[in-house]
Amino acid sequence: YRFATLASFVFALSPSLLKWHFQPRGYAFYFIDIPLLVFLFLILESRKTIPIANAILFGIVSGLSVWCLELILPILATLWVLLIFRRKMSILNFVFAIVGFVVGYAPVIWWNFSHSFANWHFLFFEKPESGGLAARFGLSAWRDIFVREMPKFFSADTVLWYYPETNWIGYVMYAVAVAAVIAAVINALRWRTIRH
């Protein structure tokens, strides 16, 4: 748990990503939300039974995080799935966490209902840099993300869509990250087998 907490803070404050805090791109809350969500997850995960107030708080922070930037959805989904699969959330806690999420995300819900769903329509169908999130579910889009764009993310400059070329260091660091994820999955599966 200490290692995971430390890793989340290193990720949030790493020099390669720190410049995004000082540019008017809206990423500052995203990098603040990651350690906050991991910290709340660790609190929930460390208890045998989760108090309803903590489940509601986790839901509210989750909703606020999505309101700040939808880019946090994969991280959020991972934390929620981990809580569910590790049987840390009862059905009642899950319902209260969903209620908390709706409360945290309420401003977005209200705005969309009062403006003919304009924000959600833009996000899913019109977002200029991606053709909308709906366009990102095709096989070619996933190939594009994992083969062309991810090496750019790990490159010397993390601005993905501004530079058409990819620095060689991006491929090396991407390979290291993929190897680390594979090693972590193998280690987790081995730990689960030993535990049972």
PDB file of N, CA and C in Angstrom, residues 72-167:
ATOM      1  N   ILE A  72     -10.055  10.832 -16.512  1.00  0.00           N
ATOM      2  CA  ILE A  72      -9.816  10.044 -15.308  1.00  0.00           C
ATOM      3  C   ILE A  72     -10.664   8.763 -15.269  1.00  0.00           C
ATOM      4  N   LEU A  73     -11.574   8.598 -16.205  1.00  0.00           N
ATOM      5  CA  LEU A  73     -12.482   7.442 -16.184  1.00  0.00           C
ATOM      6  C   LEU A  73     -11.773   6.086 -16.117  1.00  0.00           C
ATOM      7  N   PRO A  74     -10.706   5.821 -16.890  1.00  0.00           N
ATOM      8  CA  PRO A  74     -10.056   4.503 -16.766  1.00  0.00           C
ATOM      9  C   PRO A  74      -9.483   4.234 -15.372  1.00  0.00           C
ATOM     10  N   ILE A  75      -8.869   5.251 -14.765  1.00  0.00           N
ATOM     11  CA  ILE A  75      -8.324   5.085 -13.419  1.00  0.00           C
ATOM     12  C   ILE A  75      -9.452   4.857 -12.430  1.00  0.00           C
ATOM     13  N   LEU A  76     -10.503   5.627 -12.577  1.00  0.00           N
ATOM     14  CA  LEU A  76     -11.667   5.504 -11.698  1.00  0.00           C
ATOM     15  C   LEU A  76     -12.314   4.130 -11.829  1.00  0.00           C
ATOM     16  N   ALA A  77     -12.489   3.674 -13.046  1.00  0.00           N
ATOM     17  CA  ALA A  77     -13.086   2.356 -13.273  1.00  0.00           C
ATOM     18  C   ALA A  77     -12.229   1.264 -12.634  1.00  0.00           C
ATOM     19  N   THR A  78     -10.918   1.396 -12.724  1.00  0.00           N
ATOM     20  CA  THR A  78     -10.015   0.412 -12.117  1.00  0.00           C
ATOM     21  C   THR A  78     -10.198   0.368 -10.607  1.00  0.00           C
ATOM     22  N   LEU A  79     -10.250   1.520  -9.963  1.00  0.00           N
ATOM     23  CA  LEU A  79     -10.407   1.554  -8.507  1.00  0.00           C
ATOM     24  C   LEU A  79     -11.749   0.967  -8.077  1.00  0.00           C
ATOM     25  N   TRP A  80     -12.820   1.306  -8.789  1.00  0.00           N
ATOM     26  CA  TRP A  80     -14.152   0.775  -8.450  1.00  0.00           C
ATOM     27  C   TRP A  80     -14.181  -0.741  -8.647  1.00  0.00           C
ATOM     28  N   VAL A  81     -13.607  -1.227  -9.746  1.00  0.00           N
ATOM     29  CA  VAL A  81     -13.599  -2.670 -10.015  1.00  0.00           C
ATOM     30  C   VAL A  81     -12.794  -3.401  -8.947  1.00  0.00           C
ATOM     31  N   LEU A  82     -11.665  -2.833  -8.548  1.00  0.00           N
ATOM     32  CA  LEU A  82     -10.862  -3.458  -7.490  1.00  0.00           C
ATOM     33  C   LEU A  82     -11.647  -3.562  -6.182  1.00  0.00           C
ATOM     34  N   LEU A  83     -12.344  -2.498  -5.827  1.00  0.00           N
ATOM     35  CA  LEU A  83     -13.151  -2.542  -4.601  1.00  0.00           C
ATOM     36  C   LEU A  83     -14.242  -3.601  -4.683  1.00  0.00           C
ATOM     37  N   ILE A  84     -14.844  -3.729  -5.844  1.00  0.00           N
ATOM     38  CA  ILE A  84     -15.927  -4.707  -6.005  1.00  0.00           C
ATOM     39  C   ILE A  84     -15.376  -6.129  -6.011  1.00  0.00           C
ATOM     40  N   PHE A  85     -14.309  -6.374  -6.791  1.00  0.00           N
ATOM     41  CA  PHE A  85     -13.767  -7.724  -6.894  1.00  0.00           C
ATOM     42  C   PHE A  85     -13.099  -8.202  -5.613  1.00  0.00           C
ATOM     43  N   ARG A  86     -12.589  -7.292  -4.836  1.00  0.00           N
ATOM     44  CA  ARG A  86     -11.984  -7.683  -3.560  1.00  0.00           C
ATOM     45  C   ARG A  86     -13.032  -7.790  -2.461  1.00  0.00           C
ATOM     46  N   ARG A  87     -14.292  -7.677  -2.852  1.00  0.00           N
ATOM     47  CA  ARG A  87     -15.444  -7.802  -1.954  1.00  0.00           C
ATOM     48  C   ARG A  87     -15.357  -6.838  -0.770  1.00  0.00           C
ATOM     49  N   LYS A  88     -14.860  -5.639  -1.054  1.00  0.00           N
ATOM     50  CA  LYS A  88     -14.784  -4.617  -0.013  1.00  0.00           C
ATOM     51  C   LYS A  88     -16.063  -3.787   0.036  1.00  0.00           C
ATOM     52  N   MET A  89     -16.824  -3.800  -1.065  1.00  0.00           N
ATOM     53  CA  MET A  89     -18.048  -3.008  -1.124  1.00  0.00           C
ATOM     54  C   MET A  89     -19.251  -3.935  -1.101  1.00  0.00           C
ATOM     55  N   SER A  90     -20.089  -3.733  -0.118  1.00  0.00           N
ATOM     56  CA  SER A  90     -21.357  -4.471  -0.107  1.00  0.00           C
ATOM     57  C   SER A  90     -22.298  -3.811  -1.120  1.00  0.00           C
ATOM     58  N   ILE A  91     -23.412  -4.450  -1.375  1.00  0.00           N
ATOM     59  CA  ILE A  91     -24.379  -3.876  -2.323  1.00  0.00           C
ATOM     60  C   ILE A  91     -24.885  -2.525  -1.801  1.00  0.00           C
ATOM     61  N   LEU A  92     -25.122  -2.443  -0.500  1.00  0.00           N
ATOM     62  CA  LEU A  92     -25.584  -1.184   0.093  1.00  0.00           C
ATOM     63  C   LEU A  92     -24.529  -0.089  -0.079  1.00  0.00           C
ATOM     64  N   ASN A  93     -23.258  -0.413   0.210  1.00  0.00           N
ATOM     65  CA  ASN A  93     -22.188   0.567   0.036  1.00  0.00           C
ATOM     66  C   ASN A  93     -22.057   0.991  -1.420  1.00  0.00           C
ATOM     67  N   PHE A  94     -22.221   0.030  -2.337  1.00  0.00           N
ATOM     68  CA  PHE A  94     -22.129   0.342  -3.755  1.00  0.00           C
ATOM     69  C   PHE A  94     -23.238   1.316  -4.160  1.00  0.00           C
ATOM     70  N   VAL A  95     -24.443   1.090  -3.662  1.00  0.00           N
ATOM     71  CA  VAL A  95     -25.560   1.985  -3.974  1.00  0.00           C
ATOM     72  C   VAL A  95     -25.279   3.386  -3.435  1.00  0.00           C
ATOM     73  N   PHE A  96     -24.770   3.470  -2.205  1.00  0.00           N
ATOM     74  CA  PHE A  96     -24.470   4.787  -1.633  1.00  0.00           C
ATOM     75  C   PHE A  96     -23.298   5.457  -2.364  1.00  0.00           C
ATOM     76  N   ALA A  97     -22.330   4.663  -2.833  1.00  0.00           N
ATOM     77  CA  ALA A  97     -21.228   5.233  -3.615  1.00  0.00           C
ATOM     78  C   ALA A  97     -21.747   5.790  -4.934  1.00  0.00           C
ATOM     79  N   ILE A  98     -22.696   5.098  -5.557  1.00  0.00           N
ATOM     80  CA  ILE A  98     -23.308   5.591  -6.802  1.00  0.00           C
ATOM     81  C   ILE A  98     -24.077   6.880  -6.526  1.00  0.00           C
ATOM     82  N   VAL A  99     -24.799   6.918  -5.401  1.00  0.00           N
ATOM     83  CA  VAL A  99     -25.511   8.148  -5.017  1.00  0.00           C
ATOM     84  C   VAL A  99     -24.505   9.285  -4.838  1.00  0.00           C
ATOM     85  N   GLY A 100     -23.380   8.993  -4.163  1.00  0.00           N
ATOM     86  CA  GLY A 100     -22.337   9.998  -3.997  1.00  0.00           C
ATOM     87  C   GLY A 100     -21.780  10.465  -5.330  1.00  0.00           C
ATOM     88  N   PHE A 101     -21.593   9.519  -6.265  1.00  0.00           N
ATOM     89  CA  PHE A 101     -21.109   9.878  -7.597  1.00  0.00           C
ATOM     90  C   PHE A 101     -22.077  10.835  -8.289  1.00  0.00           C
ATOM     91  N   VAL A 102     -23.364  10.531  -8.203  1.00  0.00           N
ATOM     92  CA  VAL A 102     -24.380  11.391  -8.833  1.00  0.00           C
ATOM     93  C   VAL A 102     -24.357  12.785  -8.201  1.00  0.00           C
ATOM     94  N   VAL A 103     -24.168  12.844  -6.886  1.00  0.00           N
ATOM     95  CA  VAL A 103     -24.083  14.146  -6.205  1.00  0.00           C
ATOM     96  C   VAL A 103     -22.857  14.918  -6.696  1.00  0.00           C
ATOM     97  N   GLY A 104     -21.701  14.238  -6.784  1.00  0.00           N
ATOM     98  CA  GLY A 104     -20.488  14.909  -7.258  1.00  0.00           C
ATOM     99  C   GLY A 104     -20.568  15.342  -8.708  1.00  0.00           C
ATOM    100  N   TYR A 105     -21.282  14.573  -9.515  1.00  0.00           N
ATOM    101  CA  TYR A 105     -21.398  14.846 -10.948  1.00  0.00           C
ATOM    102  C   TYR A 105     -22.653  15.673 -11.270  1.00  0.00           C
ATOM    103  N   ALA A 106     -23.416  16.033 -10.234  1.00  0.00           N
ATOM    104  CA  ALA A 106     -24.698  16.723 -10.402  1.00  0.00           C
ATOM    105  C   ALA A 106     -24.624  18.009 -11.225  1.00  0.00           C
ATOM    106  N   PRO A 107     -23.602  18.854 -11.060  1.00  0.00           N
ATOM    107  CA  PRO A 107     -23.575  20.065 -11.890  1.00  0.00           C
ATOM    108  C   PRO A 107     -23.558  19.761 -13.389  1.00  0.00           C
ATOM    109  N   VAL A 108     -22.826  18.717 -13.769  1.00  0.00           N
ATOM    110  CA  VAL A 108     -22.763  18.345 -15.182  1.00  0.00           C
ATOM    111  C   VAL A 108     -24.116  17.807 -15.643  1.00  0.00           C
ATOM    112  N   ILE A 109     -24.722  16.990 -14.812  1.00  0.00           N
ATOM    113  CA  ILE A 109     -26.039  16.426 -15.151  1.00  0.00           C
ATOM    114  C   ILE A 109     -27.049  17.551 -15.313  1.00  0.00           C
ATOM    115  N   TRP A 110     -27.077  18.477 -14.352  1.00  0.00           N
ATOM    116  CA  TRP A 110     -28.018  19.604 -14.428  1.00  0.00           C
ATOM    117  C   TRP A 110     -27.775  20.428 -15.690  1.00  0.00           C
ATOM    118  N   TRP A 111     -26.513  20.761 -15.971  1.00  0.00           N
ATOM    119  CA  TRP A 111     -26.204  21.588 -17.134  1.00  0.00           C
ATOM    120  C   TRP A 111     -26.643  20.893 -18.422  1.00  0.00           C
ATOM    121  N   ASN A 112     -26.387  19.601 -18.536  1.00  0.00           N
ATOM    122  CA  ASN A 112     -26.760  18.881 -19.759  1.00  0.00           C
ATOM    123  C   ASN A 112     -28.265  18.795 -19.936  1.00  0.00           C
ATOM    124  N   PHE A 113     -28.984  18.568 -18.844  1.00  0.00           N
ATOM    125  CA  PHE A 113     -30.437  18.514 -18.959  1.00  0.00           C
ATOM    126  C   PHE A 113     -31.025  19.881 -19.300  1.00  0.00           C
ATOM    127  N   SER A 114     -30.401  20.948 -18.849  1.00  0.00           N
ATOM    128  CA  SER A 114     -30.931  22.285 -19.124  1.00  0.00           C
ATOM    129  C   SER A 114     -30.429  22.870 -20.445  1.00  0.00           C
ATOM    130  N   HIS A 115     -29.474  22.199 -21.101  1.00  0.00           N
ATOM    131  CA  HIS A 115     -28.923  22.705 -22.362  1.00  0.00           C
ATOM    132  C   HIS A 115     -28.962  21.647 -23.469  1.00  0.00           C
ATOM    133  N   SER A 116     -30.002  20.838 -23.480  1.00  0.00           N
ATOM    134  CA  SER A 116     -30.235  19.835 -24.534  1.00  0.00           C
ATOM    135  C   SER A 116     -29.054  18.879 -24.715  1.00  0.00           C
ATOM    136  N   PHE A 117     -28.447  18.487 -23.621  1.00  0.00           N
ATOM    137  CA  PHE A 117     -27.348  17.510 -23.615  1.00  0.00           C
ATOM    138  C   PHE A 117     -26.167  17.950 -24.477  1.00  0.00           C
ATOM    139  N   ALA A 118     -25.934  19.246 -24.577  1.00  0.00           N
ATOM    140  CA  ALA A 118     -24.899  19.780 -25.465  1.00  0.00           C
ATOM    141  C   ALA A 118     -23.500  19.293 -25.083  1.00  0.00           C
ATOM    142  N   ASN A 119     -23.174  19.290 -23.797  1.00  0.00           N
ATOM    143  CA  ASN A 119     -21.845  18.873 -23.359  1.00  0.00           C
ATOM    144  C   ASN A 119     -21.592  17.407 -23.671  1.00  0.00           C
ATOM    145  N   TRP A 120     -22.535  16.539 -23.341  1.00  0.00           N
ATOM    146  CA  TRP A 120     -22.368  15.110 -23.604  1.00  0.00           C
ATOM    147  C   TRP A 120     -22.340  14.831 -25.099  1.00  0.00           C
ATOM    148  N   HIS A 121     -23.147  15.545 -25.868  1.00  0.00           N
ATOM    149  CA  HIS A 121     -23.139  15.366 -27.316  1.00  0.00           C
ATOM    150  C   HIS A 121     -21.774  15.743 -27.883  1.00  0.00           C
ATOM    151  N   PHE A 122     -21.217  16.853 -27.405  1.00  0.00           N
ATOM    152  CA  PHE A 122     -19.890  17.276 -27.851  1.00  0.00           C
ATOM    153  C   PHE A 122     -18.846  16.238 -27.469  1.00  0.00           C
ATOM    154  N   LEU A 123     -18.905  15.757 -26.230  1.00  0.00           N
ATOM    155  CA  LEU A 123     -17.917  14.795 -25.738  1.00  0.00           C
ATOM    156  C   LEU A 123     -17.946  13.499 -26.535  1.00  0.00           C
ATOM    157  N   PHE A 124     -19.131  12.966 -26.780  1.00  0.00           N
ATOM    158  CA  PHE A 124     -19.231  11.655 -27.412  1.00  0.00           C
ATOM    159  C   PHE A 124     -19.206  11.679 -28.933  1.00  0.00           C
ATOM    160  N   PHE A 125     -19.625  12.783 -29.550  1.00  0.00           N
ATOM    161  CA  PHE A 125     -19.774  12.755 -30.993  1.00  0.00           C
ATOM    162  C   PHE A 125     -18.992  13.822 -31.757  1.00  0.00           C
ATOM    163  N   GLU A 126     -18.618  14.923 -31.090  1.00  0.00           N
ATOM    164  CA  GLU A 126     -18.047  16.035 -31.845  1.00  0.00           C
ATOM    165  C   GLU A 126     -16.654  16.452 -31.420  1.00  0.00           C
ATOM    166  N   LYS A 127     -16.118  15.932 -30.348  1.00  0.00           N
ATOM    167  CA  LYS A 127     -14.842  16.425 -29.823  1.00  0.00           C
ATOM    168  C   LYS A 127     -13.812  16.472 -30.954  1.00  0.00           C
ATOM    169  N   PRO A 128     -13.278  17.638 -31.246  1.00  0.00           N
ATOM    170  CA  PRO A 128     -12.486  17.809 -32.473  1.00  0.00           C
ATOM    171  C   PRO A 128     -11.246  16.917 -32.561  1.00  0.00           C
ATOM    172  N   GLU A 129     -10.500  16.788 -31.470  1.00  0.00           N
ATOM    173  CA  GLU A 129      -9.237  16.052 -31.576  1.00  0.00           C
ATOM    174  C   GLU A 129      -9.412  14.547 -31.707  1.00  0.00           C
ATOM    175  N   SER A 130     -10.593  14.024 -31.436  1.00  0.00           N
ATOM    176  CA  SER A 130     -10.753  12.576 -31.520  1.00  0.00           C
ATOM    177  C   SER A 130     -11.954  12.140 -32.354  1.00  0.00           C
ATOM    178  N   GLY A 131     -12.713  13.080 -32.868  1.00  0.00           N
ATOM    179  CA  GLY A 131     -13.923  12.693 -33.585  1.00  0.00           C
ATOM    180  C   GLY A 131     -14.988  12.195 -32.635  1.00  0.00           C
ATOM    181  N   GLY A 132     -14.875  12.542 -31.365  1.00  0.00           N
ATOM    182  CA  GLY A 132     -15.818  12.088 -30.348  1.00  0.00           C
ATOM    183  C   GLY A 132     -15.379  10.762 -29.746  1.00  0.00           C
ATOM    184  N   LEU A 133     -15.792  10.510 -28.525  1.00  0.00           N
ATOM    185  CA  LEU A 133     -15.428   9.251 -27.874  1.00  0.00           C
ATOM    186  C   LEU A 133     -16.025   8.045 -28.588  1.00  0.00           C
ATOM    187  N   ALA A 134     -17.150   8.235 -29.246  1.00  0.00           N
ATOM    188  CA  ALA A 134     -17.778   7.125 -29.961  1.00  0.00           C
ATOM    189  C   ALA A 134     -16.860   6.593 -31.051  1.00  0.00           C
ATOM    190  N   ALA A 135     -16.046   7.454 -31.655  1.00  0.00           N
ATOM    191  CA  ALA A 135     -15.117   7.017 -32.704  1.00  0.00           C
ATOM    192  C   ALA A 135     -13.945   6.232 -32.139  1.00  0.00           C
ATOM    193  N   ARG A 136     -13.732   6.310 -30.825  1.00  0.00           N
ATOM    194  CA  ARG A 136     -12.595   5.633 -30.198  1.00  0.00           C
ATOM    195  C   ARG A 136     -12.861   4.173 -29.843  1.00  0.00           C
ATOM    196  N   PHE A 137     -14.021   3.643 -30.173  1.00  0.00           N
ATOM    197  CA  PHE A 137     -14.321   2.264 -29.813  1.00  0.00           C
ATOM    198  C   PHE A 137     -14.049   1.283 -30.947  1.00  0.00           C
ATOM    199  N   GLY A 138     -13.666   1.758 -32.133  1.00  0.00           N
ATOM    200  CA  GLY A 138     -13.366   0.873 -33.254  1.00  0.00           C
ATOM    201  C   GLY A 138     -11.987   0.255 -33.120  1.00  0.00           C
ATOM    202  N   LEU A 139     -11.746  -0.860 -33.802  1.00  0.00           N
ATOM    203  CA  LEU A 139     -10.469  -1.576 -33.727  1.00  0.00           C
ATOM    204  C   LEU A 139      -9.323  -0.719 -34.241  1.00  0.00           C
ATOM    205  N   SER A 140      -9.537   0.016 -35.317  1.00  0.00           N
ATOM    206  CA  SER A 140      -8.467   0.853 -35.863  1.00  0.00           C
ATOM    207  C   SER A 140      -8.073   1.955 -34.878  1.00  0.00           C
ATOM    208  N   ALA A 141      -9.041   2.448 -34.140  1.00  0.00           N
ATOM    209  CA  ALA A 141      -8.745   3.495 -33.159  1.00  0.00           C
ATOM    210  C   ALA A 141      -7.871   2.952 -32.042  1.00  0.00           C
ATOM    211  N   TRP A 142      -8.159   1.739 -31.572  1.00  0.00           N
ATOM    212  CA  TRP A 142      -7.348   1.149 -30.502  1.00  0.00           C
ATOM    213  C   TRP A 142      -5.933   0.863 -30.997  1.00  0.00           C
ATOM    214  N   ARG A 143      -5.806   0.389 -32.240  1.00  0.00           N
ATOM    215  CA  ARG A 143      -4.482   0.155 -32.817  1.00  0.00           C
ATOM    216  C   ARG A 143      -3.716   1.481 -32.887  1.00  0.00           C
ATOM    217  N   ASP A 144      -4.408   2.523 -33.302  1.00  0.00           N
ATOM    218  CA  ASP A 144      -3.810   3.850 -33.378  1.00  0.00           C
ATOM    219  C   ASP A 144      -3.304   4.313 -32.009  1.00  0.00           C
ATOM    220  N   ILE A 145      -4.110   4.100 -30.989  1.00  0.00           N
ATOM    221  CA  ILE A 145      -3.742   4.533 -29.637  1.00  0.00           C
ATOM    222  C   ILE A 145      -2.515   3.778 -29.135  1.00  0.00           C
ATOM    223  N   PHE A 146      -2.552   2.435 -29.220  1.00  0.00           N
ATOM    224  CA  PHE A 146      -1.492   1.625 -28.601  1.00  0.00           C
ATOM    225  C   PHE A 146      -0.221   1.538 -29.435  1.00  0.00           C
ATOM    226  N   VAL A 147      -0.311   1.730 -30.749  1.00  0.00           N
ATOM    227  CA  VAL A 147       0.878   1.608 -31.587  1.00  0.00           C
ATOM    228  C   VAL A 147       1.497   2.966 -31.915  1.00  0.00           C
ATOM    229  N   ARG A 148       0.677   3.986 -32.171  1.00  0.00           N
ATOM    230  CA  ARG A 148       1.212   5.281 -32.572  1.00  0.00           C
ATOM    231  C   ARG A 148       1.230   6.324 -31.465  1.00  0.00           C
ATOM    232  N   GLU A 149       0.152   6.426 -30.680  1.00  0.00           N
ATOM    233  CA  GLU A 149       0.036   7.524 -29.721  1.00  0.00           C
ATOM    234  C   GLU A 149       0.728   7.257 -28.389  1.00  0.00           C
ATOM    235  N   MET A 150       0.651   6.027 -27.889  1.00  0.00           N
ATOM    236  CA  MET A 150       1.266   5.748 -26.588  1.00  0.00           C
ATOM    237  C   MET A 150       2.777   5.973 -26.581  1.00  0.00           C
ATOM    238  N   PRO A 151       3.533   5.572 -27.627  1.00  0.00           N
ATOM    239  CA  PRO A 151       4.964   5.914 -27.623  1.00  0.00           C
ATOM    240  C   PRO A 151       5.210   7.424 -27.568  1.00  0.00           C
ATOM    241  N   LYS A 152       4.305   8.223 -28.163  1.00  0.00           N
ATOM    242  CA  LYS A 152       4.448   9.676 -28.068  1.00  0.00           C
ATOM    243  C   LYS A 152       4.257  10.146 -26.627  1.00  0.00           C
ATOM    244  N   PHE A 153       3.338   9.495 -25.912  1.00  0.00           N
ATOM    245  CA  PHE A 153       3.092   9.870 -24.513  1.00  0.00           C
ATOM    246  C   PHE A 153       4.337   9.660 -23.672  1.00  0.00           C
ATOM    247  N   PHE A 154       5.077   8.579 -23.934  1.00  0.00           N
ATOM    248  CA  PHE A 154       6.277   8.276 -23.162  1.00  0.00           C
ATOM    249  C   PHE A 154       7.516   8.953 -23.719  1.00  0.00           C
ATOM    250  N   SER A 155       7.364   9.769 -24.744  1.00  0.00           N
ATOM    251  CA  SER A 155       8.487  10.437 -25.385  1.00  0.00           C
ATOM    252  C   SER A 155       8.967  11.614 -24.541  1.00  0.00           C
ATOM    253  N   ALA A 156       9.954  12.317 -25.070  1.00  0.00           N
ATOM    254  CA  ALA A 156      10.541  13.444 -24.330  1.00  0.00           C
ATOM    255  C   ALA A 156       9.523  14.552 -24.102  1.00  0.00           C
ATOM    256  N   ASP A 157       8.612  14.753 -25.050  1.00  0.00           N
ATOM    257  CA  ASP A 157       7.571  15.749 -24.891  1.00  0.00           C
ATOM    258  C   ASP A 157       6.234  15.025 -24.856  1.00  0.00           C
ATOM    259  N   THR A 158       5.445  15.274 -23.822  1.00  0.00           N
ATOM    260  CA  THR A 158       4.207  14.516 -23.643  1.00  0.00           C
ATOM    261  C   THR A 158       3.022  15.100 -24.405  1.00  0.00           C
ATOM    262  N   VAL A 159       3.256  16.077 -25.246  1.00  0.00           N
ATOM    263  CA  VAL A 159       2.159  16.654 -26.029  1.00  0.00           C
ATOM    264  C   VAL A 159       1.910  15.747 -27.221  1.00  0.00           C
ATOM    265  N   LEU A 160       0.877  14.910 -27.144  1.00  0.00           N
ATOM    266  CA  LEU A 160       0.667  13.853 -28.121  1.00  0.00           C
ATOM    267  C   LEU A 160       0.386  14.361 -29.518  1.00  0.00           C
ATOM    268  N   TRP A 161      -0.600  15.212 -29.678  1.00  0.00           N
ATOM    269  CA  TRP A 161      -1.119  15.489 -31.008  1.00  0.00           C
ATOM    270  C   TRP A 161      -0.457  16.670 -31.700  1.00  0.00           C
ATOM    271  N   TYR A 162       0.525  17.300 -31.089  1.00  0.00           N
ATOM    272  CA  TYR A 162       1.163  18.442 -31.733  1.00  0.00           C
ATOM    273  C   TYR A 162       2.352  18.050 -32.600  1.00  0.00           C
ATOM    274  N   TYR A 163       2.986  16.925 -32.317  1.00  0.00           N
ATOM    275  CA  TYR A 163       4.173  16.519 -33.048  1.00  0.00           C
ATOM    276  C   TYR A 163       3.913  15.204 -33.775  1.00  0.00           C
ATOM    277  N   PRO A 164       4.046  15.189 -35.096  1.00  0.00           N
ATOM    278  CA  PRO A 164       3.747  13.956 -35.842  1.00  0.00           C
ATOM    279  C   PRO A 164       4.790  12.873 -35.633  1.00  0.00           C
ATOM    280  N   GLU A 165       6.048  13.241 -35.350  1.00  0.00           N
ATOM    281  CA  GLU A 165       7.087  12.234 -35.183  1.00  0.00           C
ATOM    282  C   GLU A 165       7.172  11.785 -33.722  1.00  0.00           C
ATOM    283  N   THR A 166       7.700  10.577 -33.544  1.00  0.00           N
ATOM    284  CA  THR A 166       7.878  10.026 -32.200  1.00  0.00           C
ATOM    285  C   THR A 166       9.361   9.850 -31.942  1.00  0.00           C
ATOM    286  N   ASN A 167       9.839  10.390 -30.844  1.00  0.00           N
ATOM    287  CA  ASN A 167      11.227  10.251 -30.452  1.00  0.00           C
ATOM    288  C   ASN A 167      11.504   8.793 -30.087  1.00  0.00           C
TER     289      ASN A 167
END
